PDB file of N, CA, C and O in Angstrom:
ATOM      1  N   MET A 242      -7.179   7.052  12.823  1.00 57.00           N
ATOM      2  CA  MET A 242      -7.276   5.812  12.641  1.00 57.00           C
ATOM      3  C   MET A 242      -7.600   5.202  14.634  1.00 57.00           C
ATOM      4  O   MET A 242      -6.678   4.953  14.800  1.00 57.00           O
ATOM      5  N   GLY A 243      -8.802   5.512  14.630  1.00 76.00           N
ATOM      6  CA  GLY A 243      -9.055   5.454  16.074  1.00 76.00           C
ATOM      7  C   GLY A 243      -9.416   3.834  16.719  1.00 76.00           C
ATOM      8  O   GLY A 243      -8.805   3.702  17.606  1.00 76.00           O
ATOM      9  N   ASN A 244      -9.917   2.934  15.548  1.00 90.00           N
ATOM     10  CA  ASN A 244     -10.141   1.621  16.343  1.00 90.00           C
ATOM     11  C   ASN A 244      -9.527   0.472  15.206  1.00 90.00           C
ATOM     12  O   ASN A 244      -9.298   0.924  13.988  1.00 90.00           O
ATOM     13  N   PRO A 245      -9.540  -0.662  16.059  1.00 90.00           N
ATOM     14  CA  PRO A 245      -8.998  -1.690  15.170  1.00 90.00           C
ATOM     15  C   PRO A 245      -9.664  -2.040  13.768  1.00 90.00           C
ATOM     16  O   PRO A 245      -9.252  -2.220  12.857  1.00 90.00           O
ATOM     17  N   GLN A 246     -10.966  -1.987  13.948  1.00 92.00           N
ATOM     18  CA  GLN A 246     -11.714  -2.192  12.700  1.00 92.00           C
ATOM     19  C   GLN A 246     -11.603  -1.129  11.617  1.00 92.00           C
ATOM     20  O   GLN A 246     -11.544  -1.476  10.319  1.00 92.00           O
ATOM     21  N   THR A 247     -11.370   0.216  12.088  1.00 93.00           N
ATOM     22  CA  THR A 247     -11.144   1.242  10.860  1.00 93.00           C
ATOM     23  C   THR A 247      -9.855   0.899  10.284  1.00 93.00           C
ATOM     24  O   THR A 247      -9.856   0.957   9.249  1.00 93.00           O
ATOM     25  N   LEU A 248      -8.931   0.465  11.003  1.00 92.00           N
ATOM     26  CA  LEU A 248      -7.598   0.449  10.487  1.00 92.00           C
ATOM     27  C   LEU A 248      -7.542  -0.858   9.945  1.00 92.00           C
ATOM     28  O   LEU A 248      -6.896  -0.791   8.798  1.00 92.00           O
ATOM     29  N   LYS A 249      -8.182  -2.005  10.232  1.00 92.00           N
ATOM     30  CA  LYS A 249      -8.418  -3.223   9.372  1.00 92.00           C
ATOM     31  C   LYS A 249      -9.014  -2.756   8.113  1.00 92.00           C
ATOM     32  O   LYS A 249      -8.336  -3.026   6.749  1.00 92.00           O
ATOM     33  N   SER A 250     -10.296  -1.807   7.795  1.00 94.00           N
ATOM     34  CA  SER A 250     -10.691  -1.540   6.741  1.00 94.00           C
ATOM     35  C   SER A 250      -9.603  -0.754   5.751  1.00 94.00           C
ATOM     36  O   SER A 250      -9.473  -1.039   4.331  1.00 94.00           O
ATOM     37  N   HIS A 251      -9.093   0.171   6.541  1.00 94.00           N
ATOM     38  CA  HIS A 251      -8.092   1.149   5.714  1.00 94.00           C
ATOM     39  C   HIS A 251      -6.807   0.354   4.978  1.00 94.00           C
ATOM     40  O   HIS A 251      -6.466   0.484   3.912  1.00 94.00           O
ATOM     41  N   ILE A 252      -6.363  -0.708   5.873  1.00 93.00           N
ATOM     42  CA  ILE A 252      -5.537  -1.632   5.222  1.00 93.00           C
ATOM     43  C   ILE A 252      -5.686  -2.097   4.185  1.00 93.00           C
ATOM     44  O   ILE A 252      -5.306  -2.534   3.161  1.00 93.00           O
ATOM     45  N   GLN A 253      -6.992  -2.908   4.340  1.00 95.00           N
ATOM     46  CA  GLN A 253      -7.500  -3.825   2.784  1.00 95.00           C
ATOM     47  C   GLN A 253      -7.578  -3.014   1.753  1.00 95.00           C
ATOM     48  O   GLN A 253      -7.299  -3.045   0.722  1.00 95.00           O
ATOM     49  N   GLU A 254      -7.976  -1.595   1.989  1.00 94.00           N
ATOM     50  CA  GLU A 254      -8.227  -0.573   0.788  1.00 94.00           C
ATOM     51  C   GLU A 254      -7.237  -0.239   0.313  1.00 94.00           C
ATOM     52  O   GLU A 254      -6.694  -0.378  -0.916  1.00 94.00           O
ATOM     53  N   LEU A 255      -5.631  -0.169   1.290  1.00 94.00           N
ATOM     54  CA  LEU A 255      -4.562   0.086   0.568  1.00 94.00           C
ATOM     55  C   LEU A 255      -3.888  -1.047  -0.153  1.00 94.00           C
ATOM     56  O   LEU A 255      -3.260  -0.901  -1.194  1.00 94.00           O
ATOM     57  N   LYS A 256      -4.107  -2.277   0.445  1.00 94.00           N
ATOM     58  CA  LYS A 256      -3.708  -3.560  -0.393  1.00 94.00           C
ATOM     59  C   LYS A 256      -4.756  -3.680  -1.593  1.00 94.00           C
ATOM     60  O   LYS A 256      -3.952  -4.115  -2.484  1.00 94.00           O
ATOM     61  N   ARG A 257      -5.880  -3.142  -1.752  1.00 94.00           N
ATOM     62  CA  ARG A 257      -6.644  -3.111  -3.129  1.00 94.00           C
ATOM     63  C   ARG A 257      -6.006  -2.263  -3.944  1.00 94.00           C
ATOM     64  O   ARG A 257      -5.560  -2.605  -5.240  1.00 94.00           O
ATOM     65  N   LYS A 258      -5.564  -1.182  -3.473  1.00 95.00           N
ATOM     66  CA  LYS A 258      -4.894  -0.266  -4.408  1.00 95.00           C
ATOM     67  C   LYS A 258      -3.544  -0.538  -5.066  1.00 95.00           C
ATOM     68  O   LYS A 258      -2.968  -0.251  -6.282  1.00 95.00           O
ATOM     69  N   HIS A 259      -2.790  -0.916  -4.086  1.00 93.00           N
ATOM     70  CA  HIS A 259      -1.431  -1.633  -4.163  1.00 93.00           C
ATOM     71  C   HIS A 259      -1.774  -2.830  -5.234  1.00 93.00           C
ATOM     72  O   HIS A 259      -0.688  -2.626  -6.345  1.00 93.00           O
ATOM     73  N   ARG A 260      -2.571  -3.586  -5.149  1.00 92.00           N
ATOM     74  CA  ARG A 260      -2.366  -4.900  -6.347  1.00 92.00           C
ATOM     75  C   ARG A 260      -2.983  -4.079  -7.742  1.00 92.00           C
ATOM     76  O   ARG A 260      -2.590  -4.577  -8.770  1.00 92.00           O
ATOM     77  N   LYS A 261      -3.780  -3.209  -7.614  1.00 94.00           N
ATOM     78  CA  LYS A 261      -4.494  -2.541  -8.853  1.00 94.00           C
ATOM     79  C   LYS A 261      -3.122  -1.902  -9.337  1.00 94.00           C
ATOM     80  O   LYS A 261      -2.884  -2.058 -10.335  1.00 94.00           O
ATOM     81  N   LEU A 262      -2.088  -1.079  -8.840  1.00 92.00           N
ATOM     82  CA  LEU A 262      -1.234  -0.637  -9.223  1.00 92.00           C
ATOM     83  C   LEU A 262      -0.169  -1.475 -10.031  1.00 92.00           C
ATOM     84  O   LEU A 262       0.447  -1.370 -10.926  1.00 92.00           O
ATOM     85  N   ASP A 263      -0.101  -2.662  -9.259  1.00 90.00           N
ATOM     86  CA  ASP A 263       0.651  -3.997  -9.898  1.00 90.00           C
ATOM     87  C   ASP A 263      -0.013  -4.040 -11.450  1.00 90.00           C
ATOM     88  O   ASP A 263       0.856  -4.353 -12.219  1.00 90.00           O
ATOM     89  N   ASP A 264      -1.247  -4.206 -11.637  1.00 90.00           N
ATOM     90  CA  ASP A 264      -1.743  -4.572 -12.749  1.00 90.00           C
ATOM     91  C   ASP A 264      -1.556  -3.546 -13.763  1.00 90.00           C
ATOM     92  O   ASP A 264      -1.315  -3.972 -14.889  1.00 90.00           O
ATOM     93  N   GLU A 265      -1.556  -2.288 -13.298  1.00 88.00           N
ATOM     94  CA  GLU A 265      -1.288  -0.949 -14.195  1.00 88.00           C
ATOM     95  C   GLU A 265       0.178  -0.759 -14.693  1.00 88.00           C
ATOM     96  O   GLU A 265       0.241  -0.961 -15.668  1.00 88.00           O
ATOM     97  N   ILE A 266       0.997  -1.180 -13.731  1.00 85.00           N
ATOM     98  CA  ILE A 266       2.382  -1.178 -13.997  1.00 85.00           C
ATOM     99  C   ILE A 266       2.692  -2.272 -15.148  1.00 85.00           C
ATOM    100  O   ILE A 266       3.174  -2.241 -16.124  1.00 85.00           O
ATOM    101  N   SER A 267       2.196  -3.652 -14.763  1.00 84.00           N
ATOM    102  CA  SER A 267       2.476  -4.703 -16.109  1.00 84.00           C
ATOM    103  C   SER A 267       1.702  -4.570 -17.437  1.00 84.00           C
ATOM    104  O   SER A 267       2.676  -4.806 -18.357  1.00 84.00           O
ATOM    105  N   GLU A 268       0.620  -3.866 -17.360  1.00 84.00           N
ATOM    106  CA  GLU A 268      -0.031  -3.345 -18.647  1.00 84.00           C
ATOM    107  C   GLU A 268       0.932  -2.501 -19.302  1.00 84.00           C
ATOM    108  O   GLU A 268       1.424  -2.310 -20.616  1.00 84.00           O
ATOM    109  N   LEU A 269       1.728  -1.221 -18.492  1.00 80.00           N
ATOM    110  CA  LEU A 269       2.024  -0.224 -19.221  1.00 80.00           C
ATOM    111  C   LEU A 269       3.593  -0.639 -19.639  1.00 80.00           C
ATOM    112  O   LEU A 269       4.065   0.152 -20.405  1.00 80.00           O
ATOM    113  N   GLU A 270       4.241  -1.749 -19.032  1.00 78.00           N
ATOM    114  CA  GLU A 270       5.450  -1.982 -19.222  1.00 78.00           C
ATOM    115  C   GLU A 270       5.330  -2.658 -20.383  1.00 78.00           C
ATOM    116  O   GLU A 270       6.669  -2.700 -21.218  1.00 78.00           O
ATOM    117  N   LYS A 271       4.485  -2.907 -21.361  1.00 80.00           N
ATOM    118  CA  LYS A 271       4.226  -3.411 -22.366  1.00 80.00           C
ATOM    119  C   LYS A 271       4.701  -2.307 -23.398  1.00 80.00           C
ATOM    120  O   LYS A 271       4.928  -2.942 -24.618  1.00 80.00           O
ATOM    121  N   HIS A 272       4.479  -1.220 -22.781  1.00 74.00           N
ATOM    122  CA  HIS A 272       4.860   0.020 -23.885  1.00 74.00           C
ATOM    123  C   HIS A 272       6.098   0.842 -23.613  1.00 74.00           C
ATOM    124  O   HIS A 272       6.380   0.779 -22.619  1.00 74.00           O
ATOM    125  N   PHE A 273       6.817   0.824 -24.519  1.00 66.00           N
ATOM    126  CA  PHE A 273       8.115   1.747 -24.093  1.00 66.00           C
ATOM    127  C   PHE A 273       8.084   3.217 -23.658  1.00 66.00           C
ATOM    128  O   PHE A 273       8.974   3.766 -23.436  1.00 66.00           O
ATOM    129  N   ASN A 274       7.030   4.009 -24.440  1.00 69.00           N
ATOM    130  CA  ASN A 274       6.977   5.411 -24.094  1.00 69.00           C
ATOM    131  C   ASN A 274       6.338   5.651 -22.764  1.00 69.00           C
ATOM    132  O   ASN A 274       6.380   7.111 -22.637  1.00 69.00           O
ATOM    133  N   VAL A 275       6.193   4.848 -21.944  1.00 73.00           N
ATOM    134  CA  VAL A 275       5.475   5.588 -20.550  1.00 73.00           C
ATOM    135  C   VAL A 275       6.505   5.153 -19.443  1.00 73.00           C
ATOM    136  O   VAL A 275       5.953   4.908 -18.367  1.00 73.00           O
ATOM    137  N   MET A 276       7.639   5.278 -19.342  1.00 77.00           N
ATOM    138  CA  MET A 276       8.789   4.833 -18.428  1.00 77.00           C
ATOM    139  C   MET A 276       8.637   5.927 -17.308  1.00 77.00           C
ATOM    140  O   MET A 276       8.466   5.633 -15.957  1.00 77.00           O
ATOM    141  N   ASP A 277       8.125   7.312 -17.592  1.00 81.00           N
ATOM    142  CA  ASP A 277       7.728   8.270 -16.404  1.00 81.00           C
ATOM    143  C   ASP A 277       6.831   8.031 -15.611  1.00 81.00           C
ATOM    144  O   ASP A 277       6.489   7.943 -14.389  1.00 81.00           O
ATOM    145  N   GLN A 278       5.589   7.295 -16.180  1.00 82.00           N
ATOM    146  CA  GLN A 278       4.442   7.089 -15.699  1.00 82.00           C
ATOM    147  C   GLN A 278       4.635   5.760 -14.724  1.00 82.00           C
ATOM    148  O   GLN A 278       4.093   5.587 -13.570  1.00 82.00           O
ATOM    149  N   ILE A 279       5.437   4.719 -15.532  1.00 81.00           N
ATOM    150  CA  ILE A 279       5.772   3.477 -14.434  1.00 81.00           C
ATOM    151  C   ILE A 279       6.194   4.226 -13.331  1.00 81.00           C
ATOM    152  O   ILE A 279       6.148   3.528 -12.158  1.00 81.00           O
ATOM    153  N   ARG A 280       7.277   4.937 -13.647  1.00 85.00           N
ATOM    154  CA  ARG A 280       8.122   5.319 -12.450  1.00 85.00           C
ATOM    155  C   ARG A 280       7.455   5.764 -11.358  1.00 85.00           C
ATOM    156  O   ARG A 280       7.171   5.581  -9.958  1.00 85.00           O
ATOM    157  N   LYS A 281       6.358   6.668 -11.538  1.00 87.00           N
ATOM    158  CA  LYS A 281       5.154   7.276 -10.682  1.00 87.00           C
ATOM    159  C   LYS A 281       4.363   6.139 -10.254  1.00 87.00           C
ATOM    160  O   LYS A 281       4.339   6.307  -9.033  1.00 87.00           O
ATOM    161  N   LEU A 282       3.874   5.372 -10.596  1.00 89.00           N
ATOM    162  CA  LEU A 282       3.308   4.152 -10.198  1.00 89.00           C
ATOM    163  C   LEU A 282       3.880   3.272  -9.333  1.00 89.00           C
ATOM    164  O   LEU A 282       3.531   3.080  -8.304  1.00 89.00           O
ATOM    165  N   LYS A 283       5.083   3.179  -9.601  1.00 92.00           N
ATOM    166  CA  LYS A 283       5.898   2.224  -8.640  1.00 92.00           C
ATOM    167  C   LYS A 283       6.291   3.064  -7.475  1.00 92.00           C
ATOM    168  O   LYS A 283       6.151   2.373  -6.428  1.00 92.00           O
ATOM    169  N   THR A 284       6.566   4.184  -7.733  1.00 94.00           N
ATOM    170  CA  THR A 284       6.665   4.910  -6.280  1.00 94.00           C
ATOM    171  C   THR A 284       5.586   5.233  -5.207  1.00 94.00           C
ATOM    172  O   THR A 284       5.678   4.971  -4.109  1.00 94.00           O
ATOM    173  N   THR A 285       4.235   5.335  -6.116  1.00 96.00           N
ATOM    174  CA  THR A 285       3.184   5.288  -5.357  1.00 96.00           C
ATOM    175  C   THR A 285       2.879   3.911  -4.426  1.00 96.00           C
ATOM    176  O   THR A 285       2.409   3.983  -3.379  1.00 96.00           O
ATOM    177  N   LYS A 286       3.260   2.937  -5.459  1.00 95.00           N
ATOM    178  CA  LYS A 286       3.000   1.541  -4.940  1.00 95.00           C
ATOM    179  C   LYS A 286       3.774   1.340  -3.745  1.00 95.00           C
ATOM    180  O   LYS A 286       3.372   0.430  -2.894  1.00 95.00           O
ATOM    181  N   LEU A 287       5.170   1.692  -3.614  1.00 96.00           N
ATOM    182  CA  LEU A 287       6.091   1.731  -2.501  1.00 96.00           C
ATOM    183  C   LEU A 287       5.404   2.085  -1.194  1.00 96.00           C
ATOM    184  O   LEU A 287       5.375   1.843  -0.476  1.00 96.00           O
ATOM    185  N   TRP A 288       4.701   3.196  -1.598  1.00 96.00           N
ATOM    186  CA  TRP A 288       3.970   4.157  -0.536  1.00 96.00           C
ATOM    187  C   TRP A 288       3.122   3.477   0.142  1.00 96.00           C
ATOM    188  O   TRP A 288       2.979   3.366   1.361  1.00 96.00           O
ATOM    189  N   TYR A 289       2.118   2.741  -0.643  1.00 96.00           N
ATOM    190  CA  TYR A 289       1.076   1.767  -0.334  1.00 96.00           C
ATOM    191  C   TYR A 289       1.519   0.870   0.638  1.00 96.00           C
ATOM    192  O   TYR A 289       1.250   0.588   1.706  1.00 96.00           O
ATOM    193  N   LYS A 290       2.581   0.034   0.054  1.00 96.00           N
ATOM    194  CA  LYS A 290       3.651  -1.179   0.752  1.00 96.00           C
ATOM    195  C   LYS A 290       3.956  -0.628   2.033  1.00 96.00           C
ATOM    196  O   LYS A 290       3.646  -1.108   3.142  1.00 96.00           O
ATOM    197  N   ASP A 291       4.586   0.784   2.392  1.00 96.00           N
ATOM    198  CA  ASP A 291       5.022   1.106   3.201  1.00 96.00           C
ATOM    199  C   ASP A 291       3.851   1.580   4.227  1.00 96.00           C
ATOM    200  O   ASP A 291       4.362   1.382   5.655  1.00 96.00           O
ATOM    201  N   GLU A 292       2.941   2.247   4.045  1.00 96.00           N
ATOM    202  CA  GLU A 292       1.817   2.805   4.508  1.00 96.00           C
ATOM    203  C   GLU A 292       1.163   1.456   5.227  1.00 96.00           C
ATOM    204  O   GLU A 292       0.807   1.388   6.493  1.00 96.00           O
ATOM    205  N   ILE A 293       0.866  -0.022   4.604  1.00 95.00           N
ATOM    206  CA  ILE A 293       0.603  -1.029   5.022  1.00 95.00           C
ATOM    207  C   ILE A 293       1.159  -1.942   6.189  1.00 95.00           C
ATOM    208  O   ILE A 293       0.686  -2.010   7.104  1.00 95.00           O
ATOM    209  N   TYR A 294       2.518  -1.448   5.854  1.00 96.00           N
ATOM    210  CA  TYR A 294       3.387  -2.216   6.985  1.00 96.00           C
ATOM    211  C   TYR A 294       3.204  -1.290   8.276  1.00 96.00           C
ATOM    212  O   TYR A 294       3.088  -1.998   9.232  1.00 96.00           O
ATOM    213  N   ARG A 295       3.028  -0.070   8.179  1.00 95.00           N
ATOM    214  CA  ARG A 295       3.225   0.931   9.064  1.00 95.00           C
ATOM    215  C   ARG A 295       1.810   0.700   9.883  1.00 95.00           C
ATOM    216  O   ARG A 295       1.636   0.691  11.308  1.00 95.00           O
ATOM    217  N   LEU A 296       0.861   0.723   9.396  1.00 96.00           N
ATOM    218  CA  LEU A 296      -0.659   0.362   9.861  1.00 96.00           C
ATOM    219  C   LEU A 296      -0.683  -1.091  10.395  1.00 96.00           C
ATOM    220  O   LEU A 296      -1.351  -1.135  11.519  1.00 96.00           O
ATOM    221  N   GLU A 297      -0.587  -2.150   9.699  1.00 96.00           N
ATOM    222  CA  GLU A 297      -0.264  -3.464  10.185  1.00 96.00           C
ATOM    223  C   GLU A 297       0.154  -3.474  11.724  1.00 96.00           C
ATOM    224  O   GLU A 297      -0.129  -4.120  12.380  1.00 96.00           O
ATOM    225  N   ARG A 298       1.484  -2.742  11.887  1.00 95.00           N
ATOM    226  CA  ARG A 298       2.044  -2.790  13.037  1.00 95.00           C
ATOM    227  C   ARG A 298       1.445  -2.250  14.048  1.00 95.00           C
ATOM    228  O   ARG A 298       1.357  -2.349  15.550  1.00 95.00           O
ATOM    229  N   GLN A 299       0.736  -1.104  13.868  1.00 94.00           N
ATOM    230  CA  GLN A 299       0.101  -0.224  14.793  1.00 94.00           C
ATOM    231  C   GLN A 299      -1.422  -0.812  15.206  1.00 94.00           C
ATOM    232  O   GLN A 299      -1.593  -0.838  16.152  1.00 94.00           O
ATOM    233  N   LEU A 300      -1.744  -1.576  14.142  1.00 95.00           N
ATOM    234  CA  LEU A 300      -2.840  -2.505  14.485  1.00 95.00           C
ATOM    235  C   LEU A 300      -2.542  -3.615  15.421  1.00 95.00           C
ATOM    236  O   LEU A 300      -3.139  -3.845  16.419  1.00 95.00           O
ATOM    237  N   TYR A 301      -1.421  -4.152  15.297  1.00 94.00           N
ATOM    238  CA  TYR A 301      -1.106  -5.336  16.013  1.00 94.00           C
ATOM    239  C   TYR A 301      -0.675  -4.996  17.559  1.00 94.00           C
ATOM    240  O   TYR A 301      -0.868  -5.571  18.285  1.00 94.00           O
ATOM    241  N   GLN A 302      -0.458  -3.564  17.710  1.00 93.00           N
ATOM    242  CA  GLN A 302      -0.031  -2.748  19.243  1.00 93.00           C
ATOM    243  C   GLN A 302      -1.043  -2.745  19.439  1.00 93.00           C
ATOM    244  O   GLN A 302      -1.229  -2.921  20.805  1.00 93.00           O
ATOM    245  N   MET A 303      -2.214  -2.167  18.890  1.00 92.00           N
ATOM    246  CA  MET A 303      -3.378  -1.718  19.135  1.00 92.00           C
ATOM    247  C   MET A 303      -4.101  -3.154  19.921  1.00 92.00           C
ATOM    248  O   MET A 303      -4.774  -3.376  20.954  1.00 92.00           O
ATOM    249  N   GLU A 304      -4.353  -4.361  19.059  1.00 92.00           N
ATOM    250  CA  GLU A 304      -4.830  -5.396  19.502  1.00 92.00           C
ATOM    251  C   GLU A 304      -4.016  -6.181  20.627  1.00 92.00           C
ATOM    252  O   GLU A 304      -4.505  -6.891  21.268  1.00 92.00           O
ATOM    253  N   ASN A 305      -2.581  -5.769  20.943  1.00 92.00           N
ATOM    254  CA  ASN A 305      -2.021  -6.758  21.846  1.00 92.00           C
ATOM    255  C   ASN A 305      -1.851  -5.599  22.783  1.00 92.00           C
ATOM    256  O   ASN A 305      -0.979  -5.981  23.971  1.00 92.00           O
ATOM    257  N   GLY A 306      -2.130  -4.547  22.910  1.00 87.00           N
ATOM    258  CA  GLY A 306      -1.925  -3.797  24.168  1.00 87.00           C
ATOM    259  C   GLY A 306      -0.557  -3.350  24.264  1.00 87.00           C
ATOM    260  O   GLY A 306       0.018  -3.021  25.542  1.00 87.00           O
ATOM    261  N   LEU A 307       0.214  -3.111  23.237  1.00 84.00           N
ATOM    262  CA  LEU A 307       1.461  -2.831  23.492  1.00 84.00           C
ATOM    263  C   LEU A 307       1.818  -1.298  23.121  1.00 84.00           C
ATOM    264  O   LEU A 307       0.618  -0.559  22.025  1.00 84.00           O
ATOM    265  N   ASN A 308       2.682  -0.408  23.438  1.00 72.00           N
ATOM    266  CA  ASN A 308       2.342   0.981  23.323  1.00 72.00           C
ATOM    267  C   ASN A 308       3.571   1.269  22.057  1.00 72.00           C
ATOM    268  O   ASN A 308       3.707   2.211  21.845  1.00 72.00           O
ATOM    269  N   GLY A 309       4.438   0.208  21.741  1.00 57.00           N
ATOM    270  CA  GLY A 309       5.117   0.679  20.680  1.00 57.00           C
ATOM    271  C   GLY A 309       6.638   0.670  21.048  1.00 57.00           C
ATOM    272  O   GLY A 309       7.367   1.230  20.273  1.00 57.00           O
ATOM    273  N   PHE A 310       7.118   0.727  22.239  1.00 51.00           N
ATOM    274  CA  PHE A 310       8.245   0.601  22.751  1.00 51.00           C
ATOM    275  C   PHE A 310       8.845  -0.546  23.117  1.00 51.00           C
ATOM    276  O   PHE A 310       8.352  -1.606  23.736  1.00 51.00           O
TER     277      PHE A 310
END
């Protein structure tokens, strides 16, 4: 992730995937026999959320000339 524009694009893609998982989870919760699949999707969704946060922080630091300390 070398520049702010690349980072912004990556963040947007992660947000899109995060929202898509939300929709999939909502649909699967209508069925009772898919709990393992729901758990896996929720774990992946949480990973996206964490990664979005980390990358947005990195982007903020890059755009504001901060080194993270």
